[in-house]
PDB file of C-alpha atoms in Angstrom:
ATOM      1  CA  GLN U   1      -1.485  -0.993 -14.964  1.00  0.00           C
ATOM      2  CA  GLN U   2      -1.238   1.313 -11.893  1.00  0.00           C
ATOM      3  CA  PRO U   3      -5.053   2.733 -11.720  1.00  0.00           C
ATOM      4  CA  VAL U   4      -5.135   6.813 -12.602  1.00  0.00           C
ATOM      5  CA  GLN U   5      -7.195   9.085 -11.200  1.00  0.00           C
ATOM      6  CA  SER U   6      -8.243  12.486 -10.897  1.00  0.00           C
ATOM      7  CA  PRO U   7      -8.405  15.441 -10.096  1.00  0.00           C
ATOM      8  CA  GLN U   8      -5.424  15.091  -7.592  1.00  0.00           C
ATOM      9  CA  ALA U   9      -6.598  17.706  -5.319  1.00  0.00           C
ATOM     10  CA  VAL U  10      -9.939  18.739  -4.148  1.00  0.00           C
ATOM     11  CA  ILE U  11     -10.917  21.313  -1.986  1.00  0.00           C
ATOM     12  CA  LEU U  12     -14.371  21.916  -0.467  1.00  0.00           C
ATOM     13  CA  ARG U  13     -17.276  23.653   1.515  1.00  0.00           C
ATOM     14  CA  GLU U  14     -19.274  21.560   3.494  1.00  0.00           C
ATOM     15  CA  GLY U  15     -22.164  20.986   2.396  1.00  0.00           C
ATOM     16  CA  GLU U  16     -20.689  20.661  -1.301  1.00  0.00           C
ATOM     17  CA  ASP U  17     -20.648  18.164  -3.885  1.00  0.00           C
ATOM     18  CA  ALA U  18     -17.418  15.996  -5.403  1.00  0.00           C
ATOM     19  CA  VAL U  19     -16.249  13.526  -7.521  1.00  0.00           C
ATOM     20  CA  ILE U  20     -13.127  11.716  -7.966  1.00  0.00           C
ATOM     21  CA  ASN U  21     -12.976   9.238 -11.258  1.00  0.00           C
ATOM     22  CA  CYS U  22     -10.607   6.488 -11.370  1.00  0.00           C
ATOM     23  CA  SER U  23      -9.811   4.646 -14.971  1.00  0.00           C
ATOM     24  CA  SER U  24      -7.508   1.351 -15.494  1.00  0.00           C
ATOM     25  CA  SER U  25      -5.618   0.816 -18.889  1.00  0.00           C
ATOM     26  CA  LYS U  26      -6.536  -3.106 -18.390  1.00  0.00           C
ATOM     27  CA  ALA U  27      -9.928  -5.629 -17.946  1.00  0.00           C
ATOM     28  CA  LEU U  28     -11.588  -4.708 -14.603  1.00  0.00           C
ATOM     29  CA  TYR U  29     -13.120  -7.971 -12.055  1.00  0.00           C
ATOM     30  CA  SER U  30     -13.607  -4.661  -9.079  1.00  0.00           C
ATOM     31  CA  VAL U  31     -12.435  -1.414  -8.893  1.00  0.00           C
ATOM     32  CA  HIS U  32     -12.470  -0.409  -4.161  1.00  0.00           C
ATOM     33  CA  TRP U  33     -12.317   2.535  -2.323  1.00  0.00           C
ATOM     34  CA  TYR U  34     -10.682   3.430   0.593  1.00  0.00           C
ATOM     35  CA  ARG U  35     -10.532   6.882   2.580  1.00  0.00           C
ATOM     36  CA  GLN U  36      -7.328   7.787   4.601  1.00  0.00           C
ATOM     37  CA  LYS U  37      -6.646  10.161   6.986  1.00  0.00           C
ATOM     38  CA  HIS U  38      -4.349  12.074   8.001  1.00  0.00           C
ATOM     39  CA  GLY U  39      -1.922   9.536  10.194  1.00  0.00           C
ATOM     40  CA  GLU U  40      -4.042   6.668   9.509  1.00  0.00           C
ATOM     41  CA  ALA U  41      -5.051   3.296   7.516  1.00  0.00           C
ATOM     42  CA  PRO U  42      -6.691   3.667   4.535  1.00  0.00           C
ATOM     43  CA  VAL U  43     -10.723   2.476   5.434  1.00  0.00           C
ATOM     44  CA  PHE U  44     -12.777   0.576   3.214  1.00  0.00           C
ATOM     45  CA  LEU U  45     -15.530   2.833   1.421  1.00  0.00           C
ATOM     46  CA  MET U  46     -17.046   0.113  -1.573  1.00  0.00           C
ATOM     47  CA  ILE U  47     -15.853  -1.611  -3.322  1.00  0.00           C
ATOM     48  CA  LEU U  48     -17.958  -2.070  -7.179  1.00  0.00           C
ATOM     49  CA  LEU U  49     -18.049  -5.660  -8.632  1.00  0.00           C
ATOM     50  CA  LYS U  50     -18.204  -6.546 -12.432  1.00  0.00           C
ATOM     51  CA  GLY U  51     -21.520  -7.064 -13.175  1.00  0.00           C
ATOM     52  CA  GLY U  52     -23.451  -4.726 -10.785  1.00  0.00           C
ATOM     53  CA  GLU U  53     -23.623  -5.397  -7.381  1.00  0.00           C
ATOM     54  CA  GLN U  54     -22.315  -3.108  -4.763  1.00  0.00           C
ATOM     55  CA  LYS U  55     -20.562  -2.948  -1.412  1.00  0.00           C
ATOM     56  CA  GLY U  56     -19.567   0.030   0.719  1.00  0.00           C
ATOM     57  CA  HIS U  57     -20.521   2.835   2.087  1.00  0.00           C
ATOM     58  CA  GLU U  58     -23.883   4.283   3.348  1.00  0.00           C
ATOM     59  CA  LYS U  59     -23.792   7.965   2.458  1.00  0.00           C
ATOM     60  CA  ILE U  60     -20.901   7.682  -0.304  1.00  0.00           C
ATOM     61  CA  SER U  61     -21.838   6.346  -3.694  1.00  0.00           C
ATOM     62  CA  ALA U  62     -19.823   4.887  -6.820  1.00  0.00           C
ATOM     63  CA  SER U  63     -20.549   3.682 -10.172  1.00  0.00           C
ATOM     64  CA  PHE U  64     -18.322   1.366 -12.663  1.00  0.00           C
ATOM     65  CA  ASN U  65     -18.397   0.988 -15.886  1.00  0.00           C
ATOM     66  CA  GLU U  66     -16.895  -1.743 -17.024  1.00  0.00           C
ATOM     67  CA  LYS U  67     -17.050  -0.920 -20.929  1.00  0.00           C
ATOM     68  CA  LYS U  68     -14.986   1.496 -20.776  1.00  0.00           C
ATOM     69  CA  GLN U  69     -13.263   0.547 -17.719  1.00  0.00           C
ATOM     70  CA  GLN U  70     -13.570   3.278 -14.961  1.00  0.00           C
ATOM     71  CA  SER U  71     -15.650   4.307 -11.407  1.00  0.00           C
ATOM     72  CA  SER U  72     -16.285   7.114 -10.431  1.00  0.00           C
ATOM     73  CA  LEU U  73     -17.328   7.679  -6.935  1.00  0.00           C
ATOM     74  CA  TYR U  74     -19.534  10.803  -5.639  1.00  0.00           C
ATOM     75  CA  LEU U  75     -19.669  12.876  -2.358  1.00  0.00           C
ATOM     76  CA  THR U  76     -22.577  13.942  -1.778  1.00  0.00           C
ATOM     77  CA  ALA U  77     -23.034  16.927   0.835  1.00  0.00           C
ATOM     78  CA  SER U  78     -19.827  16.582   2.347  1.00  0.00           C
ATOM     79  CA  GLN U  79     -18.938  16.872   5.571  1.00  0.00           C
ATOM     80  CA  LEU U  80     -16.007  18.080   7.461  1.00  0.00           C
ATOM     81  CA  SER U  81     -15.434  14.280   8.134  1.00  0.00           C
ATOM     82  CA  TYR U  82     -14.877  13.673   4.024  1.00  0.00           C
ATOM     83  CA  SER U  83     -11.459  15.349   4.121  1.00  0.00           C
ATOM     84  CA  GLY U  84      -8.415  12.914   3.339  1.00  0.00           C
ATOM     85  CA  THR U  85      -7.460  11.374   0.947  1.00  0.00           C
ATOM     86  CA  TYR U  86      -9.337   8.416  -1.292  1.00  0.00           C
ATOM     87  CA  PHE U  87      -7.301   5.464  -3.429  1.00  0.00           C
ATOM     88  CA  CYS U  88      -8.734   3.344  -5.759  1.00  0.00           C
ATOM     89  CA  GLY U  89      -7.621  -0.102  -6.016  1.00  0.00           C
ATOM     90  CA  THR U  90      -8.106  -2.547  -9.337  1.00  0.00           C
ATOM     91  CA  GLU U  91      -6.718  -5.759  -9.097  1.00  0.00           C
ATOM     92  CA  ASN U  92      -3.302  -7.170 -10.740  1.00  0.00           C
ATOM     93  CA  GLN U  93      -2.845  -9.212 -13.638  1.00  0.00           C
ATOM     94  CA  ALA U  94      -2.668 -11.825 -11.494  1.00  0.00           C
ATOM     95  CA  GLY U  95      -5.861 -10.583  -9.840  1.00  0.00           C
ATOM     96  CA  THR U  96      -3.759 -11.863  -6.468  1.00  0.00           C
ATOM     97  CA  ALA U  97      -3.397  -8.079  -4.794  1.00  0.00           C
ATOM     98  CA  LEU U  98      -4.400  -4.766  -5.145  1.00  0.00           C
ATOM     99  CA  ILE U  99      -2.716  -1.232  -6.783  1.00  0.00           C
ATOM    100  CA  PHE U 100      -4.028   1.477  -5.845  1.00  0.00           C
ATOM    101  CA  GLY U 101      -3.653   4.741  -7.768  1.00  0.00           C
ATOM    102  CA  LYS U 102      -2.079   7.610  -6.499  1.00  0.00           C
ATOM    103  CA  GLY U 103      -4.933   9.312  -4.335  1.00  0.00           C
ATOM    104  CA  THR U 104      -7.412  12.109  -4.533  1.00  0.00           C
ATOM    105  CA  THR U 105      -6.816  14.775  -1.705  1.00  0.00           C
ATOM    106  CA  LEU U 106     -10.702  16.244  -0.433  1.00  0.00           C
ATOM    107  CA  SER U 107     -10.639  19.113   2.082  1.00  0.00           C
ATOM    108  CA  VAL U 108     -13.629  20.059   3.536  1.00  0.00           C
ATOM    109  CA  SER U 109     -13.805  22.721   5.385  1.00  0.00           C
ATOM    110  CA  SER U 110     -16.734  24.271   7.234  1.00  0.00           C
TER     111      SER U 110
ATOM    112  CA  ASP A   1     -10.141  -6.537  19.789  1.00  0.00           C
ATOM    113  CA  THR A   2      -7.979  -4.997  16.432  1.00  0.00           C
ATOM    114  CA  ALA A   3      -8.754  -7.204  13.146  1.00  0.00           C
ATOM    115  CA  VAL A   4      -5.062  -6.696  11.944  1.00  0.00           C
ATOM    116  CA  SER A   5      -2.538  -5.763  14.288  1.00  0.00           C
ATOM    117  CA  GLN A   6       1.204  -3.814  13.348  1.00  0.00           C
ATOM    118  CA  THR A   7       4.145  -3.689  15.737  1.00  0.00           C
ATOM    119  CA  PRO A   8       5.407  -1.527  16.197  1.00  0.00           C
ATOM    120  CA  LYS A   9       4.028   1.606  15.330  1.00  0.00           C
ATOM    121  CA  TYR A  10       7.043   3.472  14.986  1.00  0.00           C
ATOM    122  CA  LEU A  11      10.782   2.114  14.365  1.00  0.00           C
ATOM    123  CA  VAL A  12      13.967   3.979  14.512  1.00  0.00           C
ATOM    124  CA  THR A  13      17.291   2.789  13.084  1.00  0.00           C
ATOM    125  CA  GLN A  14      20.574   3.309  11.883  1.00  0.00           C
ATOM    126  CA  MET A  15      21.221   2.857   8.584  1.00  0.00           C
ATOM    127  CA  GLY A  16      22.764  -0.782   8.350  1.00  0.00           C
ATOM    128  CA  ASN A  17      21.046  -2.188  10.630  1.00  0.00           C
ATOM    129  CA  ASP A  18      18.573  -4.604  10.482  1.00  0.00           C
ATOM    130  CA  LYS A  19      14.638  -5.212  11.564  1.00  0.00           C
ATOM    131  CA  SER A  20      11.824  -6.480  11.545  1.00  0.00           C
ATOM    132  CA  ILE A  21       7.906  -5.457  12.132  1.00  0.00           C
ATOM    133  CA  LYS A  22       5.354  -8.218  13.026  1.00  0.00           C
ATOM    134  CA  CYS A  23       1.845  -8.649  11.871  1.00  0.00           C
ATOM    135  CA  GLU A  24      -1.268 -10.707  12.443  1.00  0.00           C
ATOM    136  CA  GLN A  25      -4.450 -10.783  11.900  1.00  0.00           C
ATOM    137  CA  ASN A  26      -7.986 -11.841  13.851  1.00  0.00           C
ATOM    138  CA  LEU A  27     -10.362 -12.413  10.981  1.00  0.00           C
ATOM    139  CA  GLY A  28      -8.972 -15.903   9.743  1.00  0.00           C
ATOM    140  CA  HIS A  29      -8.566 -14.155   6.128  1.00  0.00           C
ATOM    141  CA  ASP A  30      -6.613 -16.268   3.710  1.00  0.00           C
ATOM    142  CA  THR A  31      -4.125 -14.110   2.432  1.00  0.00           C
ATOM    143  CA  MET A  32      -2.242 -11.444   3.541  1.00  0.00           C
ATOM    144  CA  TYR A  33      -0.401  -8.321   2.462  1.00  0.00           C
ATOM    145  CA  TRP A  34       2.917  -6.444   3.148  1.00  0.00           C
ATOM    146  CA  TYR A  35       2.222  -2.325   1.651  1.00  0.00           C
ATOM    147  CA  LYS A  36       4.776   0.777   1.714  1.00  0.00           C
ATOM    148  CA  GLN A  37       3.571   3.969   2.125  1.00  0.00           C
ATOM    149  CA  ASP A  38       5.722   6.585   0.895  1.00  0.00           C
ATOM    150  CA  SER A  39       5.931  10.882   1.835  1.00  0.00           C
ATOM    151  CA  LYS A  40       4.168  10.965  -0.973  1.00  0.00           C
ATOM    152  CA  LYS A  41       1.572   9.565   0.144  1.00  0.00           C
ATOM    153  CA  PHE A  42       1.651   6.466  -3.020  1.00  0.00           C
ATOM    154  CA  LEU A  43       0.631   2.583  -2.193  1.00  0.00           C
ATOM    155  CA  LYS A  44       3.158   0.001  -3.094  1.00  0.00           C
ATOM    156  CA  ILE A  45       2.333  -3.143  -2.747  1.00  0.00           C
ATOM    157  CA  MET A  46       5.514  -4.552  -1.777  1.00  0.00           C
ATOM    158  CA  PHE A  47       4.220  -8.782  -0.861  1.00  0.00           C
ATOM    159  CA  SER A  48       1.599 -10.624  -0.129  1.00  0.00           C
ATOM    160  CA  TYR A  49       0.709 -14.350   1.338  1.00  0.00           C
ATOM    161  CA  ASN A  50      -1.817 -16.483   0.568  1.00  0.00           C
ATOM    162  CA  ASN A  51      -2.142 -19.886   2.687  1.00  0.00           C
ATOM    163  CA  LYS A  52       1.571 -19.164   3.820  1.00  0.00           C
ATOM    164  CA  GLU A  53       2.880 -18.784   0.420  1.00  0.00           C
ATOM    165  CA  LEU A  54       4.518 -16.399  -1.461  1.00  0.00           C
ATOM    166  CA  ILE A  55       2.258 -15.139  -4.883  1.00  0.00           C
ATOM    167  CA  ILE A  56       3.687 -12.016  -5.795  1.00  0.00           C
ATOM    168  CA  ASN A  57       6.640 -10.111  -5.237  1.00  0.00           C
ATOM    169  CA  GLU A  58       6.955  -7.600  -7.009  1.00  0.00           C
ATOM    170  CA  THR A  59      10.511  -5.204  -7.688  1.00  0.00           C
ATOM    171  CA  VAL A  60      11.090  -4.800  -4.061  1.00  0.00           C
ATOM    172  CA  PRO A  61      14.624  -5.484  -3.396  1.00  0.00           C
ATOM    173  CA  ASN A  62      15.935  -8.838  -1.318  1.00  0.00           C
ATOM    174  CA  ARG A  63      16.744  -7.014   1.585  1.00  0.00           C
ATOM    175  CA  PHE A  64      13.276  -7.639   2.448  1.00  0.00           C
ATOM    176  CA  SER A  65      12.265 -10.489   3.345  1.00  0.00           C
ATOM    177  CA  PRO A  66       8.030 -11.398   4.217  1.00  0.00           C
ATOM    178  CA  LYS A  67       8.449 -14.078   7.015  1.00  0.00           C
ATOM    179  CA  SER A  68       4.657 -16.496   7.249  1.00  0.00           C
ATOM    180  CA  PRO A  69       5.064 -18.810  10.481  1.00  0.00           C
ATOM    181  CA  ASP A  70       1.299 -19.018   9.565  1.00  0.00           C
ATOM    182  CA  LYS A  71      -2.596 -17.767   7.744  1.00  0.00           C
ATOM    183  CA  ALA A  72      -2.758 -15.417  10.770  1.00  0.00           C
ATOM    184  CA  HIS A  73       1.026 -13.918  10.919  1.00  0.00           C
ATOM    185  CA  LEU A  74       2.760 -12.581   8.085  1.00  0.00           C
ATOM    186  CA  ASN A  75       5.962 -10.615   9.693  1.00  0.00           C
ATOM    187  CA  LEU A  76       8.841  -8.042   7.351  1.00  0.00           C
ATOM    188  CA  HIS A  77      12.117  -8.921   8.045  1.00  0.00           C
ATOM    189  CA  ILE A  78      14.624  -5.735   6.289  1.00  0.00           C
ATOM    190  CA  ASN A  79      18.302  -6.405   6.226  1.00  0.00           C
ATOM    191  CA  SER A  80      21.102  -3.462   5.667  1.00  0.00           C
ATOM    192  CA  LEU A  81      18.262  -0.478   6.657  1.00  0.00           C
ATOM    193  CA  GLU A  82      19.123   1.840   3.838  1.00  0.00           C
ATOM    194  CA  LEU A  83      17.976   5.413   3.874  1.00  0.00           C
ATOM    195  CA  GLY A  84      15.506   5.225   1.059  1.00  0.00           C
ATOM    196  CA  ASP A  85      13.566   2.694   3.110  1.00  0.00           C
ATOM    197  CA  SER A  86      11.999   5.177   5.293  1.00  0.00           C
ATOM    198  CA  ALA A  87       8.057   5.299   4.860  1.00  0.00           C
ATOM    199  CA  VAL A  88       5.809   3.874   6.434  1.00  0.00           C
ATOM    200  CA  TYR A  89       4.985  -0.230   5.993  1.00  0.00           C
ATOM    201  CA  PHE A  90       1.040  -1.096   6.235  1.00  0.00           C
ATOM    202  CA  CYS A  91      -0.229  -4.491   6.601  1.00  0.00           C
ATOM    203  CA  ALA A  92      -3.487  -6.036   5.113  1.00  0.00           C
ATOM    204  CA  SER A  93      -5.286  -8.934   5.475  1.00  0.00           C
ATOM    205  CA  SER A  94      -8.671 -10.352   2.332  1.00  0.00           C
ATOM    206  CA  GLN A  95     -10.648 -12.951   1.924  1.00  0.00           C
ATOM    207  CA  ASP A  96     -11.818 -14.285  -1.127  1.00  0.00           C
ATOM    208  CA  ARG A  97     -10.689 -10.739  -3.440  1.00  0.00           C
ATOM    209  CA  GLY A  98     -12.804  -9.101  -0.750  1.00  0.00           C
ATOM    210  CA  THR A  99     -12.005  -5.982   1.194  1.00  0.00           C
ATOM    211  CA  TYR A 100      -8.909  -5.081   2.559  1.00  0.00           C
ATOM    212  CA  THR A 101      -8.591  -4.527   6.369  1.00  0.00           C
ATOM    213  CA  PHE A 102      -5.307  -2.742   6.384  1.00  0.00           C
ATOM    214  CA  GLY A 103      -3.382  -2.410  10.093  1.00  0.00           C
ATOM    215  CA  SER A 104      -2.766   0.914  12.098  1.00  0.00           C
ATOM    216  CA  GLY A 105       0.876   1.447  10.183  1.00  0.00           C
ATOM    217  CA  THR A 106       5.018   1.038  11.056  1.00  0.00           C
ATOM    218  CA  ARG A 107       6.802   4.147  10.567  1.00  0.00           C
ATOM    219  CA  LEU A 108      10.118   3.467   9.678  1.00  0.00           C
ATOM    220  CA  THR A 109      12.699   5.770  10.184  1.00  0.00           C
ATOM    221  CA  VAL A 110      16.533   4.954   9.269  1.00  0.00           C
ATOM    222  CA  VAL A 111      19.315   8.451   9.940  1.00  0.00           C
TER     223      VAL A 111
END
């Protein structure tokens, strides 16, 4: 039931782009994306809903393929502040809580 | 005002002790959660409460018990602490299957 994220880690220089993928074995109502910096709480980035509605961050975009049960997070022209661990979350069977993937660690250097 | 606040931020205790972590949210959300984050950063759902009703309870030892005195509070009580309970515990809240807001976390260390 846990979504699968890839890659596990990404290393970038400022200005480079990255894509983080999230896939599920079950039909999805929504996909959430969160970023967690070291020693801090996860912070909401984006929510993608079945039917195409998106809500979230101005500089980060995402896609949601309902048929393939996949979502991708696109980080373009990365900045140092993008460093952290990115989690995707999908609802559990009952739709009562998010189950998170194992995370993708992004490191951006100057 | 902090949207979701947890206390304490750090907790160091000996094996066998009983401890509690408190959580309060001022967002008016109807659902609150407890997540455990281990050393590998895996965020695991432990409990959720919706309008004071426990609606999920994953494979968590019964030494852990959530208590919600009202919609804005969800406390976590842990009995007979074990070394393996050492982790960061996050409280979170949400409304209508929407975005989750997390507290700043409680780092529990059992020695």
